[in-house]
Short mmCIF file of C-alpha atoms and ligand atoms in Angstrom, two decimals:
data_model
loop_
_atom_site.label_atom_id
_atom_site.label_comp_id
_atom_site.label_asym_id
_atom_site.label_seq_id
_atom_site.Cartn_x
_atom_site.Cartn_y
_atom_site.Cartn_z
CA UNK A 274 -4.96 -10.74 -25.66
CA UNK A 275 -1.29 -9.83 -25.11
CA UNK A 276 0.19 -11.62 -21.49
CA UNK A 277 3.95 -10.34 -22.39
CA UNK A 278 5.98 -7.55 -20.73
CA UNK A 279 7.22 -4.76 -22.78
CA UNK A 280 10.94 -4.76 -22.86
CA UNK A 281 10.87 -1.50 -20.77
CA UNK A 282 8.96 -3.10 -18.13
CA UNK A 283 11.53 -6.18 -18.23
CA UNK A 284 13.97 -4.54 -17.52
CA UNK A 285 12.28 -2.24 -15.23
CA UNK A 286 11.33 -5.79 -13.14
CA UNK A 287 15.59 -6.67 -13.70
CA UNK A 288 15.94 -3.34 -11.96
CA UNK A 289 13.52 -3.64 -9.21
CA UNK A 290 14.44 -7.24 -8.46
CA UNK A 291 18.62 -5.90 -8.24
CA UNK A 292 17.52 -2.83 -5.94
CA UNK A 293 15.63 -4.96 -3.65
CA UNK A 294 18.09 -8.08 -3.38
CA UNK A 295 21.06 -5.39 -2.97
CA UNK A 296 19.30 -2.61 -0.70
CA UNK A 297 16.81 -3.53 0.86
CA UNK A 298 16.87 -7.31 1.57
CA UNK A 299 20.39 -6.45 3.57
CA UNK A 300 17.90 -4.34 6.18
CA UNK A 301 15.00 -5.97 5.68
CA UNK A 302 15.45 -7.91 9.58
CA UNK A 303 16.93 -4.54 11.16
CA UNK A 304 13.68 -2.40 9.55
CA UNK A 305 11.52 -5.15 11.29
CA UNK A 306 13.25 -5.99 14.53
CA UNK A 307 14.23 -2.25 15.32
CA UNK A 308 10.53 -0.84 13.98
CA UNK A 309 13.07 1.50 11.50
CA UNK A 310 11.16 3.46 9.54
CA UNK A 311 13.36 2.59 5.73
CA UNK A 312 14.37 6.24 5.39
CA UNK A 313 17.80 4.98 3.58
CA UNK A 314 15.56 2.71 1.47
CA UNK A 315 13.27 5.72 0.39
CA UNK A 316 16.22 8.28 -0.81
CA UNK A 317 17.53 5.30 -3.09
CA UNK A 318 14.59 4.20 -4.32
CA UNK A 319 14.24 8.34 -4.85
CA UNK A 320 17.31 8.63 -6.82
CA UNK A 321 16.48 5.97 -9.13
CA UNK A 322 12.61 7.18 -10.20
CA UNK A 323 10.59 4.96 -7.96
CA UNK A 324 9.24 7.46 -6.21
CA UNK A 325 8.05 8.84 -9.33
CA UNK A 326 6.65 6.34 -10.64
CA UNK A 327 3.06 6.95 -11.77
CA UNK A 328 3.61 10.64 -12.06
CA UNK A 329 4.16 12.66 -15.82
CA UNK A 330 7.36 13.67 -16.83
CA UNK A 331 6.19 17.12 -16.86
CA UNK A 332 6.00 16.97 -13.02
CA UNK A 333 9.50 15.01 -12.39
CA UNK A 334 8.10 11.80 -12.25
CA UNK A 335 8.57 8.77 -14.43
CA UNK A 336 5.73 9.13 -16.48
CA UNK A 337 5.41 5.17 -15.68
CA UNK A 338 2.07 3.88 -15.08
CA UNK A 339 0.05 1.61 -13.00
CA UNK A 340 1.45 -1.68 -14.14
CA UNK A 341 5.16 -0.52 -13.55
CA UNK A 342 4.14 0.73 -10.25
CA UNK A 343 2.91 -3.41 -9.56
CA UNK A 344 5.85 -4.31 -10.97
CA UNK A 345 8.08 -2.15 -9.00
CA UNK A 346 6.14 -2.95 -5.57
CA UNK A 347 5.87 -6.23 -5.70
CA UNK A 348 9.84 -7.01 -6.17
CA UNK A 349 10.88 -4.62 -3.26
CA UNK A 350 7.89 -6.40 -1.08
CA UNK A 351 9.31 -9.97 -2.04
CA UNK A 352 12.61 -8.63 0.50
CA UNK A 353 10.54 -6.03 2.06
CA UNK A 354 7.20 -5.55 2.72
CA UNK A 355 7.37 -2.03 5.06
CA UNK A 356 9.20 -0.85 2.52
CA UNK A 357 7.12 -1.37 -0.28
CA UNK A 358 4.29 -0.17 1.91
CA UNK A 359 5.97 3.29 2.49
CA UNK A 360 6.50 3.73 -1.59
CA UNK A 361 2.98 2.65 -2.53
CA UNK A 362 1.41 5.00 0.02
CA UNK A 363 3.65 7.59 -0.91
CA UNK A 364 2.28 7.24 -4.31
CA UNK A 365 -1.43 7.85 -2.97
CA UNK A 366 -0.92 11.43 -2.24
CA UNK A 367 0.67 12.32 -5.81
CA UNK A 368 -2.51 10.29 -7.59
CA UNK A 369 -5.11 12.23 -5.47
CA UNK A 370 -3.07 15.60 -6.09
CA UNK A 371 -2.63 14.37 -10.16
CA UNK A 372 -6.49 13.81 -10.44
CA UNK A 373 -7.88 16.39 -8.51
CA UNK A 374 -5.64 19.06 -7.92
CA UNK A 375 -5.32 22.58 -9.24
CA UNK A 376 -2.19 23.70 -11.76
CA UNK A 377 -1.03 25.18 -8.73
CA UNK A 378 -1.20 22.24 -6.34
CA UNK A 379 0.38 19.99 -9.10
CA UNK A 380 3.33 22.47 -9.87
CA UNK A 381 4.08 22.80 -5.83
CA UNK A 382 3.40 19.28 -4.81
CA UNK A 383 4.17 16.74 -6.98
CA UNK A 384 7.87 17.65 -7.89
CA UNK A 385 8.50 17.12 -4.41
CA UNK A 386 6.79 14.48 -4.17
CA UNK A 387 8.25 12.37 -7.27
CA UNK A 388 11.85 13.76 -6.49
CA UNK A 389 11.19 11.75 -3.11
CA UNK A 390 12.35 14.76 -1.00
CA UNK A 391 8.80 14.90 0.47
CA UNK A 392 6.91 11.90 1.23
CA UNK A 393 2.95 11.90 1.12
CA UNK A 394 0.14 10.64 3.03
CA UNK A 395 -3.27 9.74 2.84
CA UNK A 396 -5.80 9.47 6.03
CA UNK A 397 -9.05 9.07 5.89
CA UNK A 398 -9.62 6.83 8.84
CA UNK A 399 -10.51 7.58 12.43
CA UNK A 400 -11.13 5.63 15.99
CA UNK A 401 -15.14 5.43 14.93
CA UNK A 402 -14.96 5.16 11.00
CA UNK A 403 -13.02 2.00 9.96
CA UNK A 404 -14.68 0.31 7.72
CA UNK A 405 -17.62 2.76 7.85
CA UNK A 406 -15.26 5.47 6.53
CA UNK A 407 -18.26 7.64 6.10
CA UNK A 408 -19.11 7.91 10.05
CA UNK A 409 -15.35 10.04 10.01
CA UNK A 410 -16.14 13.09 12.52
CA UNK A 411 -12.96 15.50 11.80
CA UNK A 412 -14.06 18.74 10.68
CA UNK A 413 -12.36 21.34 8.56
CA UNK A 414 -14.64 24.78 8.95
CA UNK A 415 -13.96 27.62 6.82
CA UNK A 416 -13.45 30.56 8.36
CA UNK A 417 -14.73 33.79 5.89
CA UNK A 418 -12.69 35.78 7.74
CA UNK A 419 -9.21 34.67 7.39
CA UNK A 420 -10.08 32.24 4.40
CA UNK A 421 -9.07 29.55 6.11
CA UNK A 422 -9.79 26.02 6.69
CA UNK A 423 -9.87 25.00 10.40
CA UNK A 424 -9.42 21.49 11.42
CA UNK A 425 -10.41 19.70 14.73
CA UNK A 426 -10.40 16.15 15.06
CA UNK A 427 -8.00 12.92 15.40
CA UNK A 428 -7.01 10.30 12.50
CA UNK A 429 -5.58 6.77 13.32
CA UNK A 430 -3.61 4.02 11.80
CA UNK A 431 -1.94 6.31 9.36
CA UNK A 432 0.55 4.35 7.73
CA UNK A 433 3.43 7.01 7.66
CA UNK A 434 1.40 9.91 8.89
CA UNK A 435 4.26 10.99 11.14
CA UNK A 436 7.06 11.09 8.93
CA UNK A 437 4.76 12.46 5.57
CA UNK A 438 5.16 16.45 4.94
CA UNK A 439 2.18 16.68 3.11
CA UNK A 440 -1.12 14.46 3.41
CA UNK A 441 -4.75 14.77 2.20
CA UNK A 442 -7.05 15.04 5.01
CA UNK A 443 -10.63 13.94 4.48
CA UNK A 444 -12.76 16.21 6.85
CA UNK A 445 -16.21 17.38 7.25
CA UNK A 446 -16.48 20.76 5.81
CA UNK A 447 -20.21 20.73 6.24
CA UNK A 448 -20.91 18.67 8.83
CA UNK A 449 -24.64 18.49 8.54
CA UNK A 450 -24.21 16.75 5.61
CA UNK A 451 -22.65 13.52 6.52
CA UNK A 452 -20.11 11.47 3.76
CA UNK A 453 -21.67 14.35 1.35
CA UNK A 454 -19.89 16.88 3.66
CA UNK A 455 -16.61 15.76 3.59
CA UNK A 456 -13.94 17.24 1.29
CA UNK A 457 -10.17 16.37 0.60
CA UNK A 458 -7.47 18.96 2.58
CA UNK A 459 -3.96 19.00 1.94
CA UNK A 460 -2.41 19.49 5.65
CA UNK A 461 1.53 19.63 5.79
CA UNK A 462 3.81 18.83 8.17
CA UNK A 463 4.12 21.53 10.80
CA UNK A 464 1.51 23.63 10.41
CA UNK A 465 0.14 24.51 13.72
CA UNK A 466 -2.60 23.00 15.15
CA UNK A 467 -1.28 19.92 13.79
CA UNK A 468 0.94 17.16 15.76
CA UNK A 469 1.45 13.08 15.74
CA UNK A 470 -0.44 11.15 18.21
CA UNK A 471 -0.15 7.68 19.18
CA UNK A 472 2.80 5.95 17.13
CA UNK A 473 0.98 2.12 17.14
CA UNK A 474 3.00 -0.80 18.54
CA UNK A 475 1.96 -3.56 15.57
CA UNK A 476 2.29 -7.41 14.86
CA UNK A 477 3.82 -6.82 11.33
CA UNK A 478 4.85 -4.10 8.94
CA UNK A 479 7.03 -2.54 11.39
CA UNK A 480 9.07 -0.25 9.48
CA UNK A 481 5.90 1.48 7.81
CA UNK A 482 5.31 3.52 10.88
CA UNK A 483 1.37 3.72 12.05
CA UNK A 484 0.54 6.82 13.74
CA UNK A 485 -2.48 8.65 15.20
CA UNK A 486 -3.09 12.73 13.43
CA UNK A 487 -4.54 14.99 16.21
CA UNK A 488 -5.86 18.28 14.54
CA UNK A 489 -6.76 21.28 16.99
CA UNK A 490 -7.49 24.13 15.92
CA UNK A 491 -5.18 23.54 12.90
CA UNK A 492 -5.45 25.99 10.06
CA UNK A 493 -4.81 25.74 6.59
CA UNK A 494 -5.57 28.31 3.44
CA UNK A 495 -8.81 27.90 1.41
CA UNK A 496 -6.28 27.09 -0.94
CA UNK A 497 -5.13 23.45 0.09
CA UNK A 498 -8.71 22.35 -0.27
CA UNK A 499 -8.49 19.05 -2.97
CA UNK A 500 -10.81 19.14 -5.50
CA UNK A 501 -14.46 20.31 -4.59
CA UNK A 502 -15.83 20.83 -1.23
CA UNK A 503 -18.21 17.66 -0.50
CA UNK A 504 -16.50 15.49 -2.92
CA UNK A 505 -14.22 13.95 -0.30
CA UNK A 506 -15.84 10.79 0.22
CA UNK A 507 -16.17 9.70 -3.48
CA UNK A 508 -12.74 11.01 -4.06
CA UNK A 509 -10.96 9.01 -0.90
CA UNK A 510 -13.22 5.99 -2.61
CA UNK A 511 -11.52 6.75 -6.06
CA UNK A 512 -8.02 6.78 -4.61
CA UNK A 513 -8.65 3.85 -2.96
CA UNK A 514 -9.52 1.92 -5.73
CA UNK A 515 -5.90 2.82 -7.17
CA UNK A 516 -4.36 2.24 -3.78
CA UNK A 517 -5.71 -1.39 -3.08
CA UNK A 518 -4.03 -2.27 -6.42
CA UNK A 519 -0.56 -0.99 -4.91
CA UNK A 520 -1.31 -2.95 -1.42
CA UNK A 521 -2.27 -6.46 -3.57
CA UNK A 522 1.25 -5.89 -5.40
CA UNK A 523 2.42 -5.66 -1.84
CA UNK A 524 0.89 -8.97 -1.08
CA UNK A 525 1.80 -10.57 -3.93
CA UNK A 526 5.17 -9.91 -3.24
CA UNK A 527 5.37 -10.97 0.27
CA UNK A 528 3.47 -14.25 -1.66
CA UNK A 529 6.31 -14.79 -4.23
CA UNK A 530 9.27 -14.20 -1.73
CA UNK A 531 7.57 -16.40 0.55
CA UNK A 532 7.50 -19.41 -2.40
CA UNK A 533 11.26 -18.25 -3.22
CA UNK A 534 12.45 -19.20 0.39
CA UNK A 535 10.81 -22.39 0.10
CA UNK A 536 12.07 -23.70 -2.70
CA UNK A 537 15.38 -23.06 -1.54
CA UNK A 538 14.70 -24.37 1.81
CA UNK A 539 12.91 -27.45 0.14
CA UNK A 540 16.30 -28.25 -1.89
CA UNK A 541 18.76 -27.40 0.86
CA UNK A 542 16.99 -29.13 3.93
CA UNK A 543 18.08 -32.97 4.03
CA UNK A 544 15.69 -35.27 5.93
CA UNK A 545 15.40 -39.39 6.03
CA UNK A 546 18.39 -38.70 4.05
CA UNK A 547 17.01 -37.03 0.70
CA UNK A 548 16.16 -33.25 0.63
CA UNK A 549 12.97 -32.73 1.57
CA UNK A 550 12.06 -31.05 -1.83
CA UNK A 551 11.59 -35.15 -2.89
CA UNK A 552 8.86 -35.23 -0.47
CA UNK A 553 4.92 -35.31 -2.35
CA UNK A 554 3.55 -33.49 0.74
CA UNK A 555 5.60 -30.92 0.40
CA UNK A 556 5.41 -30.93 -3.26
CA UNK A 557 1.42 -30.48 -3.00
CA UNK A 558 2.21 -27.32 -0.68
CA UNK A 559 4.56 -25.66 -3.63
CA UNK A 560 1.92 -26.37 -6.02
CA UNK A 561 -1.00 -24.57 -4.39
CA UNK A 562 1.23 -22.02 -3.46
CA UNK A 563 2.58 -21.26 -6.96
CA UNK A 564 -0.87 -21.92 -8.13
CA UNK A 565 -2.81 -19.36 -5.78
CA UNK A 566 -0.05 -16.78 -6.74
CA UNK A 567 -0.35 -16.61 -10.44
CA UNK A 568 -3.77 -16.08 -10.26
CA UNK A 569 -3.08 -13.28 -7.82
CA UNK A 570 -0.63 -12.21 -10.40
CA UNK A 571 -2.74 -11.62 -13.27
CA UNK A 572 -5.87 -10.36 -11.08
CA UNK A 573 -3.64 -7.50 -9.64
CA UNK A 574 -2.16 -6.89 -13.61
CA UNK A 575 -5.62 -6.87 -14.76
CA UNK A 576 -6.43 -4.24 -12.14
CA UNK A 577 -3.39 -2.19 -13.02
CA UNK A 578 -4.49 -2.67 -16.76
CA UNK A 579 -7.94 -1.27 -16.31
CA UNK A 580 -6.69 1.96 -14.57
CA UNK A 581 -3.90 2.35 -16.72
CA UNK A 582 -6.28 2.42 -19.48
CA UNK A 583 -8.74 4.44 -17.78
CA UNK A 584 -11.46 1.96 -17.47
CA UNK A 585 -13.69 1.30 -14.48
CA UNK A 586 -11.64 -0.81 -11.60
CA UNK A 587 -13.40 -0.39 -8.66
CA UNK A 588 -14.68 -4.47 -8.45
CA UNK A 589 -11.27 -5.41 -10.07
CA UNK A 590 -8.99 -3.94 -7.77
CA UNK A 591 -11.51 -5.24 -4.89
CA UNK A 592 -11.14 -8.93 -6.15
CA UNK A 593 -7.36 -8.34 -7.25
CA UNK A 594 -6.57 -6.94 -3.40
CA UNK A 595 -8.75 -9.77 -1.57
CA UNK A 596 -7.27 -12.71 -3.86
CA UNK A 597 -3.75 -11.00 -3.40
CA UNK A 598 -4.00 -10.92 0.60
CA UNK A 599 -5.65 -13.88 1.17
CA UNK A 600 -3.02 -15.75 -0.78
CA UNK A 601 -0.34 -14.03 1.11
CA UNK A 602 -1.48 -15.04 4.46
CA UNK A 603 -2.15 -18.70 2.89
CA UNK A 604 1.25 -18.60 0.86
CA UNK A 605 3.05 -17.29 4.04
CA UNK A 606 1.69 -20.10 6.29
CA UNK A 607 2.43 -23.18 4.16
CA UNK A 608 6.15 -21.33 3.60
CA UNK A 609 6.28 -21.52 7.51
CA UNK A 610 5.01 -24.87 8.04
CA UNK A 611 7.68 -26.05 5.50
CA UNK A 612 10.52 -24.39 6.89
CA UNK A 613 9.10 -26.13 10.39
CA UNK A 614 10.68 -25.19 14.05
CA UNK A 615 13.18 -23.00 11.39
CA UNK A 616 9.99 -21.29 10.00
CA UNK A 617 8.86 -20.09 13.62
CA UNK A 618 12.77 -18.70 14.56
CA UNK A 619 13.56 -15.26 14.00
CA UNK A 620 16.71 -16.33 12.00
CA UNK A 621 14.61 -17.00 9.28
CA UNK A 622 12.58 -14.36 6.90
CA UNK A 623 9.52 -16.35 7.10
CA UNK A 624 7.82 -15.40 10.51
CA UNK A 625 8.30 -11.80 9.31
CA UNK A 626 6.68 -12.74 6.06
CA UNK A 627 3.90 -14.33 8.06
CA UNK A 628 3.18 -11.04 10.24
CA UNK A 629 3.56 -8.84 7.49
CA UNK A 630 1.08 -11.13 5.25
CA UNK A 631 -1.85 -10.47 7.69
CA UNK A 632 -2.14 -6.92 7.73
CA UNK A 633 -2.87 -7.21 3.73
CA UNK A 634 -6.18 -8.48 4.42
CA UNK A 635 -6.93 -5.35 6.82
CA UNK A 636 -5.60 -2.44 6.08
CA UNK A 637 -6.40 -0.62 2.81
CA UNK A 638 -10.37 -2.15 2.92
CA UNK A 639 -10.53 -5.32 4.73
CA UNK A 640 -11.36 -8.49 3.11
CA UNK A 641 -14.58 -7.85 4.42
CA UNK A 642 -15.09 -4.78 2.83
CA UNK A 643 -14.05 -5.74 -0.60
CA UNK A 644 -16.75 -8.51 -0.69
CA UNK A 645 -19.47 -5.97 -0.33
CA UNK A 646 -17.48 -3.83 -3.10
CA UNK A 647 -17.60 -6.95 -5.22
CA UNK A 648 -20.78 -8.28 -4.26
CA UNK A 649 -22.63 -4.81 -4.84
CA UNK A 650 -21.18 -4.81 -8.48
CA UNK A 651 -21.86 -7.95 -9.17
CA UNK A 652 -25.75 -7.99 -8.19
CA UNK A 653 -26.65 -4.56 -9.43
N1 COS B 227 -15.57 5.10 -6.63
C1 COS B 227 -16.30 6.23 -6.78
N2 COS B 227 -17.36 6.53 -6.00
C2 COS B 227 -17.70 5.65 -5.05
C3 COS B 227 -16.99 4.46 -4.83
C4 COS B 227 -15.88 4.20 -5.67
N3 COS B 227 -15.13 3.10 -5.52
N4 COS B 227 -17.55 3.79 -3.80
C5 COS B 227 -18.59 4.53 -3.37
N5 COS B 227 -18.67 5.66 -4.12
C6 COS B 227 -19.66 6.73 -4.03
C7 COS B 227 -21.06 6.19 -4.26
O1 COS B 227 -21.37 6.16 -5.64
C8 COS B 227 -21.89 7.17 -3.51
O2 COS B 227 -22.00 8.37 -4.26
P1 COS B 227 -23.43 9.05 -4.52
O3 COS B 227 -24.00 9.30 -3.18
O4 COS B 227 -23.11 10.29 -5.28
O5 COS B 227 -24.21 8.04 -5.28
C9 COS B 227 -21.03 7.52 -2.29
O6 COS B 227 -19.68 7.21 -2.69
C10 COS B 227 -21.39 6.70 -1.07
O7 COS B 227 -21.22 5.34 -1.40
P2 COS B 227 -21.86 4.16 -0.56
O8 COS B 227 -23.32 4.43 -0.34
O9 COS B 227 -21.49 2.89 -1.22
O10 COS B 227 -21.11 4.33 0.86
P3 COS B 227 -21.06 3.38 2.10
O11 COS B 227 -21.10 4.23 3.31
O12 COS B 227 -22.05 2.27 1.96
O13 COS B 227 -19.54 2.83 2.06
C11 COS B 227 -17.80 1.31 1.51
C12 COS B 227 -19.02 2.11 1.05
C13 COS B 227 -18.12 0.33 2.61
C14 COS B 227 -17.34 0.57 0.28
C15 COS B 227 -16.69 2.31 1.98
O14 COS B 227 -17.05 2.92 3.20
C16 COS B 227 -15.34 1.67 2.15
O15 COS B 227 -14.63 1.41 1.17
N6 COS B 227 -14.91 1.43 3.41
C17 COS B 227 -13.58 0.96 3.71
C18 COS B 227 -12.68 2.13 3.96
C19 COS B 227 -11.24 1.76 3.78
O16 COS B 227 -10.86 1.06 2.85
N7 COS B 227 -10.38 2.26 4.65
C20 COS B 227 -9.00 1.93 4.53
C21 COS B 227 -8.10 2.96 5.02
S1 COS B 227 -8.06 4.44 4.15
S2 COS B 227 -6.77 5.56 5.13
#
């Protein structure tokens, strides 16, 4: 067993950790308070690979893996957790495209997507299929005549859905076939038929705009079907079990930031005369805290280890996401309660960390959701 970083990833972590204390922590509170989708945040993090990340040289990308990816996401979501949200979603749309795309589709999409000047999405979802992602009702008929796919139907919650030019749709191409009807369609931005919904008004993560996907009438060429038709449902599963890696590096992050502002606060905040950091209460708090995060650490690198390496990571990446978010909501709230009436202002990062914790253990596969995942693979 080998627990070290390479020296690339190092100083790929050096880098991260420099981009987000000198980009994006300086708009971390406007991206929040204003609900500012981190546009600026995006280009830079284009120009220096991140976008890439994950995707073969060949293609423009960085030819980094999964574990660089973690390593990446969870140092911009230590300052920023919308904006590590909008570059590990991005990063959804180039994986599905990577591992089930035609030539074709790979030599169109994913130099724009790696180059950052398109961002990707990824929306499976709808107002009746949560967690039951196989009850999804949008359809995408194939018209023989024009050879083209025709899609009807609304998708919610998409994290970035308005802003991507490109997403994969999962839709029903034969409906009378249920979850073994459904295929993966790449829909981009404009095409007719096609417009944003709803943009969601939410507790936390307010810079990785939420929106609703209303498709009417919307064609698309026979062409921008992903992979085979009526392999969309294990193929959205597949991609998942890469994404929820990406969202427990998210976590994680917003976990070890939330530890980093208490420590300071612990040795800067003076009260019965001594800094509160002398305080065993307190000390207990930073203990579990540090505790539960290292084992969300190495879960999530374990996770990013097994699909790196091409080894099953479907219960992994279930445990490594419900660990991660659960200790970021638990992290977030002893942060708070040691920061006190400061914790609960707006002056401080924490009450942002606190809302942004939360959504960790919904979106992505609730917690929920990854306890059946884990549960089925453990029993069977
Ligand atoms: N990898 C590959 N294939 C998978 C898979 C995975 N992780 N999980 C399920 N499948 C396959 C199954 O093997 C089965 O295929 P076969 O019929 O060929 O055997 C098929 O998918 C159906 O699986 P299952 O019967 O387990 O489906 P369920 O309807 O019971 O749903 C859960 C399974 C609950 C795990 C799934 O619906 C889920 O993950 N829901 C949460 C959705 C989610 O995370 N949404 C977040 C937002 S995405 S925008």
């Amino acid at each position: 067993m080998d627990f070290k970083f390479s020296e690339a990833q190092l100083m790929l972590q050096k880098m991260a950790r420099e981009f987000a204390e000198n980009e994006v922590l300086p708009i971390a509170e406007e991206v929040d308070k204003e609900h500012k989708f981190p546009a600026e945040n995006f280009a830079k993090m284009a120009k220096i690979g991140f976008t890439g990340i994950g995707t073969p040289v060949e293609y423009g990308g960085s030819g980094v893996s999964d574990i660089e990816k973690v390593i990446v996401v969870t140092e911009i979501a230590k300052k920023c957790a919308s904006t590590a949200a909008v570059l590990s979603i991005h990063t959804i749309f180039a994986q599905a495209i990577m591992k089930y795309g035609t030539d074709e589709q790979k030599k169109k999409y994913l130099p724009l997507m790696a180059s950052g000047g398109w961002l990707g999405g990824f929306a499976l979802t709808e107002p009746n299929a949560g967690s039951d992602a196989a009850a999804a009702k949008t359809t995408a008929i194939l018209d023989e005549k024009t050879g083209e796919y025709v899609l009807n139907g609304t998708k919610c919650f998409i994290s970035g859905g308005g802003r991507a030019n490109a997403l994969v749709i999962f839709a029903l191409t034969d409906p009378s076939k249920g979850l073994k009807g459904m295929s993966g369609i790449i829909v981009e931005k404009g095409t007719p038929g096609f417009s944003i919904g709803k943009i969601e008004d939410k507790m936390g993560l307010n810079g990785s705009e939420t929106v609703e996907l209303v498709f009417d009438d919307c064609r698309v060429p026979k062409s921008n079907l992903l992979g085979k038709e009526g392999k969309g449902f294990v193929m959205a599963m597949t991609c998942l079990d890469g994404a929820r890696i990406g969202i427990g590096a998210q976590a994680l992050g917003i976990a070890e930031g939330a530890l980093e502002e208490s420590i300071k606060y612990m040795h800067e905040r003076v009260q019965f005369g001594k800094p509160i950091a002398v305080l065993q209460g307190l000390q207990w708090y930073i203990a579990d805290m540090a505790t539960k995060i290292e084992s969300a650490k190495w879960l999530i690198f374990y996770a990013a280890f097994l699909k790196a390496t091409g080894q099953d990571h479907t219960k992994i990446a279930a445990m490594a996401k419900y660990n991660a978010s659960t200790t970021a909501r638990e992290v977030t709230n002893l942060a708070l309660q040691i920061h006190g009436g400061y914790g609960y202002m707006r002056d401080y990062p924490l009450e942002r960390m606190y809302r942004d914790a939360k959504i960790t253990e919904i979106y992505e596969g609730t917690s929920e959701i990854h306890k059946v995942v884990i549960s089925r693979a453990v029993l069977n």
